Amino acid sequence: MKLATLRNGTRDGQLVVVSRDLAVATPVPSIAPTMQAALDDWGRVAPLLQEVADHLGEGNATGAVPFDPKLALAPLPRAYHWVDGSAYVNHVELVRRARNADMPPSFWTDPLVYQGGSDDFIPPMGDVAVPSEDYGIDLEGEVAVITDDVPMCTGVAEAGDYIKLLMLVNDWSLRNLIPGELAKGFGFYQSKPATSFSPCAITPDELGPAWQDNKVHLPLVSHINGRPFGQPNAGVDMTFDFAQLIAHVTRTRRLGAGAVIGSGTVSNYDRSSGSSCLAETRALEQIAHGKPVTPFLRFGDRVRIEMFGQDGASLFGAIDQRVVPAMARTGRG
Amino acid sequence: MKLATLRNGTRDGQLVVVSRDLAVATPVPSIAPTMQAALDDWGRVAPLLQEVADHLGEGNATGAVPFDPKLALAPLPRAYHWVDGSAYVNHVELVRRARNADMPPSFWTDPLVYQGGSDDFIPPMGDVAVPSEDYGIDLEGEVAVITDDVPMCTGVAEAGDYIKLLMLVNDWSLRNLIPGELAKGFGFYQSKPATSFSPCAITPDELGPAWQDNKVHLPLVSHINGRPFGQPNAGVDMTFDFAQLIAHVTRTRRLGAGAVIGSGTVSNYDRSSGSSCLAETRALEQIAHGKPVTPFLRFGDRVRIEMFGQDGASLFGAIDQRVVPAMARTGRG
């Protein structure tokens, strides 16, 4: 099934079940008012939501309305945990090579993750406010999972069972703030502002055979200002699958229901499939020509990120956003 | 006023108003069911809670029950944003000196913060579960603020107005996991497990003149296994006050209501006041004797962190916890 959150004037919006073709949606206030409420009680709630989804699929749901992604908030407009991996290690290696830095061999066996801010996820078609173009505004196209409660010290073999939903991500990055911030040694903070997610969060079964080995085996398609930018396959060259990421992040903690875990920028060794962030494009240019040519994003630029099933249908709906100066940001909710 | 959250079988517990002497508490379900609900609508809710607090103070509240901190969850059992500073820069300098590392001069002018996980805060008297003593288990005694919604690019002059509540923190750290994790460049994750907070979150006016310049001018008193460990003054040697920390963290993002911002380990140049973490004690031993002597914590060890007003009364209640092997952790809620 596909779930989304529509704006209704509250911070957490209203949970809706969306039809497989993304055409219509049904509010489900009597089942769960919000996405977090559904995740808090997933074992009981999911079958009830699935019933609604089944009715929607048969075209006979009561109360269905057209689904307008412009009215959608992030599936979780705010969350209690957002941790982002960097699971496509070829990308890490490439970016380091561009700046003549070696990559420790342990990066192939020990996942790299960072803790993100989760109080303010950006609506899928909302404006993305940044105070200055000088910060080096970049997209990062990713896949993410939402988990149930996950115990501490969960093993890889069991970890996949805790994955309840999937989303697409644009993990906005401010590249020119990164070197200074990482040099301080405590990781990202100012350089990773609010994050964007796809209109729909979907259960793994919606992917059919494309969900396998805890990876999504489909291209992640991104456009910048309407021009194709990349379509690397999220199932290819993913060094750490989502089960391995979950095992890594639960080594010293448990996760609460609704934790969001990202894959990191999707990236393939086959460079003909393009990239999912400008930093990678620029790294390739640096290696090939001695300097980067492609600029970072400017105010007014649009970024669209989407994924399509074998039948060509959009699976999650599109993240389609415009970068704007911070003062022009659209309001909350 | 003082607020707390009592366990009631739900993830977010029940909001109560606590009397100034911490003796009694009143549930306030008709005002706000949970701490987050109160913070989401603070402007409307706070005066109503204050009325209840005033009645409690006069000894004529209806429905008041004895306040038992053993039944308390963290004031916010889970939160949407937890960012921890390292505002006592003398501590950073000292720890670096112990390992013969220079500190960049910018550390005196540019705050250091890390993003923490916030889906699973530990009850103030709950057990602290760690998978292995080999991880180097350490306390970090701190002060934290809880904010209202804070706009992006908030200036230092306005930032203090967004501080609504204060808490004490034990920012548990796994020291032996830190070097490997920081060497990877993305900051803390496994080395900063779930965090503990004091039973009560209190409004700044509860501190009287001790709340000044956006700092808490009182000693933070910690004990390990009943022995005094440290009592550095949180208002002394705090290089960045909470307004400066808020300005720093909103440079590229806004904060949602209920964001928690920590001070970092409280530490004074006057070493006779002791420390708020074992890493500092060990750094001092390293500098004085060439090697650290004090061990990190063992299973069964207890840590108590508290703060007292001029009248000797406990202001927040105590964080008083035992470190246990992960498998023995007490359940949620």
XYZ file of C-alpha atoms in Angstrom:
666
model
C 0.000 0.000 0.000
C 0.909 3.657 -0.397
C 0.466 6.184 2.382
C 0.764 9.963 2.409
C 0.171 12.888 4.737
C -2.013 15.788 3.631
C -1.766 19.242 5.109
C -4.694 20.071 7.392
C -3.319 22.946 9.447
C -1.736 20.724 12.095
C 1.954 19.965 12.512
C 1.560 16.293 11.680
C -1.087 16.537 8.959
C -3.643 13.878 8.090
C -2.790 10.313 7.127
C -4.310 9.112 3.844
C -4.152 5.865 1.897
C -3.271 6.551 -1.746
C -4.291 4.388 -4.696
C -1.553 2.498 -6.546
C -1.877 4.864 -9.542
C -1.570 7.890 -7.209
C -4.902 9.175 -8.514
C -7.030 9.156 -5.377
C -6.593 9.174 -1.606
C -8.770 8.298 1.382
C -8.404 9.866 4.822
C -8.455 7.246 7.575
C -9.050 9.213 10.803
C -10.830 6.313 12.472
C -7.812 4.035 11.875
C -4.954 6.445 12.588
C -4.959 10.239 12.485
C -1.296 10.607 11.538
C 1.551 8.603 10.028
C 3.380 8.524 13.377
C 0.236 7.242 15.117
C 0.049 4.454 12.530
C 3.711 3.551 13.037
C 3.332 3.641 16.830
C 0.800 0.812 16.556
C 1.787 -0.720 13.201
C 0.955 -4.340 13.966
C -2.672 -3.468 14.629
C -3.045 -0.574 12.187
C -1.306 -1.863 9.048
C -3.898 -4.556 8.234
C -6.689 -1.980 8.590
C -4.896 0.415 6.246
C -4.293 -2.432 3.817
C -8.045 -3.105 3.721
C -8.637 0.507 2.717
C -5.916 0.196 0.080
C -7.566 -2.938 -1.294
C -10.919 -1.163 -1.569
C -9.207 1.776 -3.301
C -7.661 -0.650 -5.783
C -11.087 -2.044 -6.591
C -12.376 1.471 -7.232
C -14.998 1.297 -4.509
C -13.565 3.186 -1.577
C -15.874 5.602 0.184
C -14.607 9.103 0.827
C -11.833 8.975 -1.782
C -10.706 12.332 -3.135
C -8.255 13.205 -5.921
C -4.679 12.928 -4.615
C -2.877 16.235 -5.099
C 0.806 15.975 -4.168
C 0.940 19.769 -3.884
C -1.176 19.338 -0.742
C 1.120 16.665 0.667
C 3.510 17.142 3.544
C 6.429 14.752 3.952
C 4.952 11.328 4.878
C 6.390 12.018 8.347
C 6.331 15.826 8.554
C 8.587 15.415 11.577
C 10.222 12.282 12.930
C 12.077 11.161 16.033
C 15.120 9.725 14.302
C 16.710 10.346 10.912
C 20.014 8.673 10.221
C 21.527 8.722 6.783
C 24.018 6.201 5.471
C 26.569 6.534 2.747
C 26.004 3.040 1.398
C 27.198 3.553 -2.179
C 30.848 3.452 -1.282
C 31.986 3.957 -4.895
C 30.590 7.488 -4.531
C 32.617 8.118 -1.376
C 35.737 6.758 -3.069
C 35.192 8.959 -6.115
C 34.651 12.169 -4.180
C 37.787 11.461 -2.147
C 39.824 10.690 -5.263
C 38.810 14.063 -6.695
C 40.462 15.769 -3.738
C 43.452 13.397 -3.729
C 42.418 11.789 -0.463
C 42.732 8.056 0.100
C 39.792 6.141 1.435
C 40.449 3.818 4.383
C 39.795 0.175 3.357
C 37.469 -0.157 6.369
C 34.941 1.989 4.486
C 34.085 -1.140 2.456
C 33.181 -3.118 5.582
C 32.067 -0.568 8.205
C 29.100 1.611 7.196
C 29.339 5.390 7.336
C 26.265 7.135 8.755
C 25.382 10.548 10.088
C 22.597 11.645 12.405
C 20.298 14.161 10.730
C 17.824 16.691 12.069
C 14.257 15.410 11.897
C 11.968 18.119 13.290
C 11.252 19.808 9.991
C 10.975 17.677 6.870
C 10.117 19.640 3.727
C 6.891 18.895 1.791
C 7.590 17.077 -1.501
C 6.546 20.087 -3.572
C 7.423 22.749 -1.003
C 10.047 25.402 -1.592
C 13.533 24.711 -0.243
C 14.761 27.783 1.585
C 18.477 28.464 1.817
C 19.974 31.674 3.212
C 22.673 32.022 0.544
C 23.651 30.596 -2.864
C 27.242 30.832 -1.642
C 26.657 27.819 0.591
C 26.974 25.489 -2.431
C 23.435 24.114 -2.693
C 23.282 20.488 -3.809
C 20.748 17.688 -4.081
C 21.369 14.134 -2.871
C 18.918 11.626 -4.312
C 18.425 8.634 -2.049
C 16.112 5.859 -0.929
C 15.057 5.584 2.723
C 13.234 3.080 4.905
C 10.971 3.677 7.898
C 11.269 1.113 10.667
C 9.143 -0.277 13.421
C 10.636 -0.417 16.942
C 14.002 -2.136 16.524
C 15.818 -3.707 19.502
C 19.413 -2.882 20.360
C 22.006 -5.241 18.820
C 19.723 -6.420 16.019
C 21.524 -8.775 13.653
C 21.615 -8.415 9.872
C 19.529 -11.579 9.431
C 16.582 -10.172 11.383
C 16.990 -6.484 10.529
C 15.021 -6.548 7.283
C 11.856 -7.579 9.142
C 11.707 -4.172 10.815
C 11.427 -2.282 7.516
C 7.821 -1.176 7.183
C 7.842 1.586 4.569
C 10.081 3.098 1.900
C 10.424 6.670 0.631
C 12.574 8.700 -1.723
C 14.760 11.412 -0.249
C 16.437 14.610 -1.294
C 19.089 15.040 1.380
C 19.820 18.703 0.647
C 23.466 19.538 1.275
C 25.356 22.792 1.555
C 28.675 21.747 0.062
C 30.666 24.871 0.821
C 29.853 24.550 4.528
C 30.968 20.918 4.689
C 34.782 21.195 4.720
C 34.824 23.662 7.616
C 32.247 21.720 9.562
C 33.828 18.293 9.118
C 37.226 19.737 10.006
C 35.811 20.510 13.442
C 35.377 16.759 13.890
C 31.755 16.506 15.087
C 30.122 15.778 11.701
C 27.480 17.654 9.731
C 25.046 20.130 11.164
C 24.729 23.461 9.361
C 25.785 21.755 6.135
C 22.795 19.374 6.233
C 19.668 21.530 6.449
C 16.060 20.252 6.330
C 15.470 17.144 4.210
C 12.790 16.389 1.601
C 10.838 13.159 1.108
C 8.565 11.778 -1.613
C 4.782 12.316 -1.378
C 4.183 8.628 -0.658
C 5.709 6.138 1.739
C 5.049 2.655 0.372
C 5.230 -0.861 1.748
C 7.992 -3.057 0.284
C 5.469 -5.331 -1.488
C 4.536 -2.394 -3.737
C 7.931 -2.859 -5.374
C 7.289 -6.495 -6.309
C 10.479 -8.266 -7.351
C 12.357 -4.937 -7.360
C 12.539 -5.229 -3.547
C 15.133 -7.894 -2.981
C 18.068 -8.420 -0.620
C 16.892 -5.337 1.301
C 17.635 -3.114 -1.690
C 15.448 -1.353 -4.251
C 16.477 -2.622 -7.695
C 15.231 0.289 -9.775
C 16.729 3.465 -11.229
C 16.443 6.652 -9.194
C 15.588 9.287 -11.777
C 16.483 12.917 -11.158
C 16.037 16.046 -13.229
C 17.430 19.531 -12.728
C 15.372 22.301 -14.329
C 13.609 19.697 -16.459
C 16.827 18.213 -17.867
C 17.725 14.585 -17.072
C 20.500 14.512 -14.512
C 20.860 10.883 -13.400
C 19.221 7.508 -13.257
C 21.606 5.209 -11.371
C 20.067 1.953 -10.199
C 19.543 1.936 -6.442
C 20.056 -1.834 -6.344
C 23.468 -1.707 -8.015
C 26.715 -0.924 -6.178
C 24.907 -0.516 -2.843
C 27.709 -1.768 -0.613
C 25.551 -1.956 2.507
C 21.896 -2.950 2.174
C 19.246 -1.603 4.534
C 19.488 -4.635 6.818
C 23.206 -4.007 7.243
C 22.532 -0.321 7.929
C 19.940 -1.228 10.580
C 22.350 -3.662 12.239
C 24.980 -0.903 12.265
C 22.753 1.769 13.789
C 21.391 -0.535 16.508
C 24.811 -1.599 17.772
C 24.478 0.639 20.846
C 20.841 1.786 20.768
C 17.335 0.660 19.921
C 15.244 2.570 17.403
C 11.756 3.886 18.084
C 8.907 3.263 15.637
C 9.100 5.687 12.733
C 12.882 5.883 12.570
C 14.025 6.906 9.091
C 17.210 5.396 7.635
C 18.615 6.707 4.359
C 20.843 4.995 1.819
C 23.037 7.957 0.985
C 23.446 9.309 -2.553
C 22.613 6.590 -5.073
C 25.628 6.083 -7.317
C 26.750 3.487 -9.852
C 30.219 2.667 -11.177
C 28.591 2.879 -14.609
C 28.929 6.643 -14.948
C 26.735 6.680 -18.050
C 23.753 6.487 -15.703
C 24.593 9.925 -14.330
C 24.700 10.957 -10.700
C 22.334 11.793 -7.856
C 24.252 14.835 -6.634
C 26.247 17.652 -8.165
C 29.207 16.936 -5.905
C 29.713 13.658 -7.768
C 29.390 15.305 -11.181
C 31.943 17.878 -10.091
C 34.272 15.194 -8.740
C 34.166 13.424 -12.122
C 34.938 16.727 -13.850
C 37.781 17.370 -11.425
C 39.314 13.977 -12.189
C 38.799 14.285 -15.968
C 39.593 17.949 -16.552
C 41.404 19.140 -13.443
C 38.532 21.338 -12.318
C 34.780 21.156 -11.734
C 32.607 22.856 -14.345
C 29.016 22.230 -13.293
C 27.915 24.862 -10.762
C 25.916 24.165 -7.637
C 22.245 25.147 -7.603
C 20.962 28.705 -7.798
C 17.789 30.272 -6.433
C 14.950 29.398 -8.792
C 16.442 26.041 -9.821
C 14.092 23.066 -9.670
C 15.016 19.510 -8.697
C 12.762 16.514 -9.399
C 13.438 13.025 -8.044
C 11.253 10.034 -8.903
C 11.262 6.275 -9.342
C 9.225 4.222 -11.802
C 8.041 0.621 -11.734
C 8.514 -1.858 -14.566
C 5.192 -0.603 -15.962
C 6.421 2.986 -16.076
C 4.188 4.183 -13.241
C 5.595 6.522 -10.608
C 5.976 4.514 -7.413
C 6.344 7.186 -4.727
C 5.200 10.322 -6.562
C 7.834 12.954 -7.294
C 9.867 15.189 -5.060
C 9.671 18.346 -7.195
C 10.971 21.464 -5.533
C 12.355 24.908 -6.155
C 15.294 26.410 -4.299
C 14.432 29.839 -2.893
C 16.098 32.443 -0.675
C 15.365 31.670 2.976
C 13.106 34.665 3.498
C 10.659 33.486 0.803
C 10.103 30.081 2.362
C 6.504 28.970 2.432
C 5.026 28.556 5.890
C 4.746 25.418 7.938
C 1.927 22.905 7.416
C 6.857 26.126 36.995
C 8.124 22.575 36.903
C 6.777 19.965 34.496
C 7.340 16.220 34.275
C 6.076 13.219 32.358
C 4.777 10.174 34.197
C 4.670 6.721 32.683
C 1.143 5.620 31.789
C 1.795 2.833 29.306
C 1.958 5.137 26.289
C 5.080 6.168 24.394
C 4.767 9.825 25.382
C 3.503 9.418 28.944
C 1.330 11.880 30.843
C 2.203 15.514 31.431
C 2.078 16.646 35.069
C 2.752 19.929 36.837
C 5.110 19.381 39.787
C 5.233 21.481 42.937
C 8.321 23.606 43.526
C 9.436 21.291 46.349
C 9.000 18.259 44.044
C 6.612 16.725 46.591
C 3.396 16.534 44.590
C 2.245 16.500 40.989
C -1.026 17.145 39.162
C -1.978 15.548 35.845
C -3.366 18.109 33.411
C -5.080 16.063 30.672
C -7.596 18.781 29.929
C -4.802 21.289 29.272
C -2.313 19.115 27.404
C -1.966 15.322 27.438
C 1.790 15.260 26.787
C 4.834 17.511 27.021
C 5.116 17.679 23.226
C 1.447 18.668 22.953
C 2.119 21.481 25.436
C 5.157 22.660 23.492
C 3.273 22.492 20.168
C 0.858 25.111 21.513
C 3.003 26.746 24.185
C 1.651 30.283 23.916
C -1.852 29.142 24.791
C -0.955 26.261 27.107
C 1.812 27.725 29.273
C -0.422 30.228 31.149
C -2.895 27.432 31.925
C -0.130 25.227 33.277
C 1.196 28.161 35.295
C -2.221 28.530 36.923
C -2.059 24.910 38.021
C 1.463 25.473 39.319
C 0.281 28.486 41.298
C -2.514 26.456 42.892
C -0.016 23.700 43.719
C 2.225 26.248 45.379
C -0.652 27.391 47.547
C -1.288 23.793 48.577
C -4.812 23.728 47.197
C -4.590 21.900 43.905
C -7.202 19.277 43.220
C -6.031 15.867 42.048
C -2.459 16.278 43.294
C -0.612 13.039 44.005
C 2.826 12.413 45.528
C 5.500 12.954 42.872
C 7.612 9.810 42.509
C 10.564 10.356 40.149
C 10.853 6.581 39.786
C 7.630 6.783 37.782
C 8.921 9.605 35.600
C 9.941 9.272 31.977
C 12.232 11.881 30.465
C 10.251 15.154 30.283
C 10.170 14.526 26.529
C 10.332 10.716 26.288
C 11.128 11.255 22.606
C 11.803 14.491 20.761
C 12.128 15.710 17.188
C 15.488 17.411 17.559
C 18.384 16.968 19.959
C 21.537 18.919 19.273
C 24.319 19.043 21.800
C 26.918 21.761 22.015
C 30.394 21.681 23.442
C 30.160 25.127 24.954
C 32.751 24.768 27.733
C 35.697 25.147 25.413
C 38.250 24.794 28.228
C 37.113 21.157 28.410
C 37.721 20.626 24.693
C 41.129 22.263 24.986
C 42.066 20.087 27.947
C 41.027 16.807 26.349
C 42.985 17.710 23.227
C 46.034 18.698 25.236
C 45.981 15.279 26.903
C 46.406 13.655 23.515
C 48.924 16.234 22.307
C 46.528 17.731 19.785
C 46.279 21.459 19.218
C 42.907 23.134 19.249
C 42.100 25.434 16.317
C 41.654 29.027 17.585
C 38.281 29.142 15.783
C 36.913 26.840 18.509
C 36.730 29.931 20.754
C 34.471 31.765 18.312
C 32.582 29.097 16.333
C 30.470 26.708 18.433
C 30.937 22.972 18.146
C 27.701 20.960 18.078
C 26.618 17.458 17.150
C 23.218 16.111 16.174
C 22.017 13.446 18.591
C 19.410 10.707 18.347
C 16.143 11.686 19.988
C 13.706 8.789 19.604
C 14.543 7.110 22.889
C 15.406 9.262 25.877
C 16.069 7.298 29.057
C 13.866 7.808 32.166
C 15.714 9.741 34.909
C 15.858 6.701 37.173
C 15.822 4.068 34.426
C 18.647 1.638 33.848
C 21.201 2.578 31.217
C 21.802 -0.425 28.975
C 25.148 -0.807 27.230
C 26.180 -3.914 25.280
C 29.762 -3.995 26.611
C 31.922 -2.450 29.329
C 34.716 -2.418 26.744
C 33.025 0.506 24.994
C 34.355 2.911 27.647
C 31.151 3.987 29.378
C 31.197 7.614 30.523
C 28.781 10.207 31.866
C 28.573 13.778 30.570
C 26.728 16.118 32.928
C 25.114 19.020 31.119
C 22.337 21.577 31.099
C 19.858 21.721 28.201
C 17.115 24.036 27.009
C 13.872 23.214 25.192
C 12.813 25.758 22.593
C 9.644 26.937 20.972
C 9.544 27.123 17.147
C 12.638 29.097 16.175
C 12.941 30.744 12.740
C 15.921 30.191 10.469
C 18.707 32.769 10.855
C 17.711 33.822 14.371
C 20.122 36.360 15.826
C 21.789 36.060 19.232
C 19.827 39.059 20.557
C 16.452 37.386 19.957
C 17.459 33.770 20.498
C 16.999 33.737 24.264
C 13.289 34.482 23.884
C 12.719 31.040 22.370
C 13.971 29.197 25.465
C 10.909 27.804 27.232
C 12.225 25.107 29.567
C 15.468 23.812 31.048
C 16.594 20.300 32.003
C 19.667 18.490 33.216
C 21.278 15.932 30.934
C 23.469 12.904 31.149
C 24.815 12.633 27.613
C 26.080 9.050 27.911
C 29.191 8.495 25.831
C 31.055 5.390 24.749
C 34.607 6.717 24.757
C 36.338 3.747 23.198
C 34.069 3.940 20.154
C 34.731 7.650 19.617
C 38.198 7.674 18.027
C 37.246 5.166 15.323
C 33.959 6.869 14.632
C 35.315 10.417 14.463
C 38.160 9.221 12.227
C 35.513 8.302 9.658
C 34.619 11.986 9.490
C 30.826 11.942 9.882
C 30.671 12.594 13.631
C 29.227 10.549 16.499
C 26.613 7.870 16.133
C 27.332 4.545 17.856
C 29.480 6.376 20.406
C 26.546 8.509 21.576
C 23.776 6.121 22.645
C 20.455 7.109 24.227
C 20.530 10.198 26.464
C 19.116 10.795 29.966
C 17.290 13.850 31.273
C 16.227 15.090 34.697
C 12.742 14.269 36.027
C 11.603 17.879 35.682
C 11.808 20.436 32.925
C 11.502 23.869 34.504
C 10.812 27.366 33.253
C 13.753 29.790 33.476
C 12.014 31.906 36.155
C 12.320 28.929 38.558
C 16.049 29.705 38.664
C 15.555 33.282 39.844
C 18.754 35.309 39.492
C 20.720 32.142 38.685
C 19.304 32.376 35.124
C 21.234 35.242 33.597
C 22.859 35.949 30.237
C 21.231 32.769 28.933
C 23.318 30.666 31.316
C 22.526 28.762 34.516
C 24.781 30.165 37.254
C 24.725 27.197 39.626
C 26.942 24.175 40.277
C 26.079 20.951 38.484
C 26.575 18.296 41.136
C 27.427 14.746 40.126
C 28.109 11.608 42.162
C 29.458 8.237 41.066
C 28.459 5.346 43.338
C 27.546 7.853 46.037
C 30.938 9.601 46.040
C 31.115 13.280 45.015
C 32.586 13.537 41.523
C 32.151 17.144 40.416
C 30.355 20.396 41.033
C 31.558 22.828 38.362
C 29.434 25.943 37.987
C 27.410 25.861 34.771
C 27.535 29.653 34.551
C 31.342 29.826 34.667
C 33.602 29.276 31.646
C 30.625 28.671 29.347
C 32.166 30.089 26.189
C 28.896 30.066 24.233
C 25.637 30.774 26.043
C 22.367 29.168 24.959
C 21.404 32.185 22.827
C 24.653 31.834 20.903
C 24.055 28.106 20.493
C 20.542 28.751 19.143
C 21.862 31.345 16.687
C 24.456 28.820 15.534
C 22.034 25.950 15.020
C 19.485 28.071 13.127
C 21.984 29.393 10.588
C 20.601 27.083 7.881
C 17.410 25.655 9.428
C 14.501 26.500 11.658
C 13.780 24.490 14.796
C 10.437 22.896 15.578
C 8.791 23.334 18.993
C 10.356 20.979 21.510
C 13.876 21.080 20.100
C 16.413 20.222 22.804
C 19.785 21.991 22.853
C 22.517 20.849 25.224
C 25.438 22.764 26.669
C 28.028 20.010 26.469
C 29.946 18.747 29.499
C 30.000 21.427 32.185
C 33.623 22.219 33.006
C 35.478 24.936 34.912
C 39.102 26.055 34.709
C 39.051 25.756 38.475
C 39.797 22.049 38.590
C 39.084 21.891 42.323
C 35.391 21.802 41.418
C 35.870 18.436 39.748
C 34.544 17.346 36.393
C 31.302 16.272 34.765
C 32.775 13.377 32.800
C 35.447 10.749 33.337
C 37.160 11.655 30.068
C 38.113 14.986 31.628
C 39.353 13.374 34.836
C 41.427 10.994 32.740
C 42.782 13.843 30.605
C 43.932 15.642 33.762
C 45.614 12.440 34.980
C 47.262 11.966 31.595
C 48.680 15.501 31.722
C 49.788 15.226 35.371
C 51.053 11.641 35.503
C 51.486 10.530 31.908
C 48.596 8.118 32.049
C 44.938 7.986 33.027
C 44.173 6.165 36.275
C 40.419 6.482 36.801
C 38.577 3.742 34.905
C 35.434 4.231 32.896
C 32.162 2.965 34.339
C 31.360 -0.690 34.984
C 28.051 -2.526 35.015
C 26.374 -1.843 38.337
C 27.885 1.628 38.716
C 25.452 4.419 39.594
C 25.613 8.019 38.397
C 23.623 10.845 40.003
C 23.391 14.342 38.548
C 21.532 17.159 40.284
C 21.407 20.920 40.750
C 20.422 22.858 43.860
C 19.031 26.345 44.367
C 20.429 28.887 46.809
C 18.065 27.406 49.400
C 19.535 23.935 48.938
C 16.429 22.523 47.246
C 16.813 20.254 44.225
C 15.692 22.228 41.188
C 15.121 19.552 38.544
C 15.096 16.376 40.636
C 17.986 13.977 40.173
C 19.095 11.862 37.255
C 20.035 8.736 39.221
C 20.790 5.691 37.133
C 22.583 2.397 37.082
C 24.604 1.091 34.149
C 23.519 -2.424 33.170
C 24.317 -4.924 30.419
C 22.095 -4.278 27.405
C 20.112 -7.487 27.772
C 18.893 -6.513 31.248
C 17.450 -3.194 30.134
C 14.076 -2.390 31.608
C 11.280 -2.085 29.085
C 9.904 1.015 27.426
C 7.377 3.294 29.128
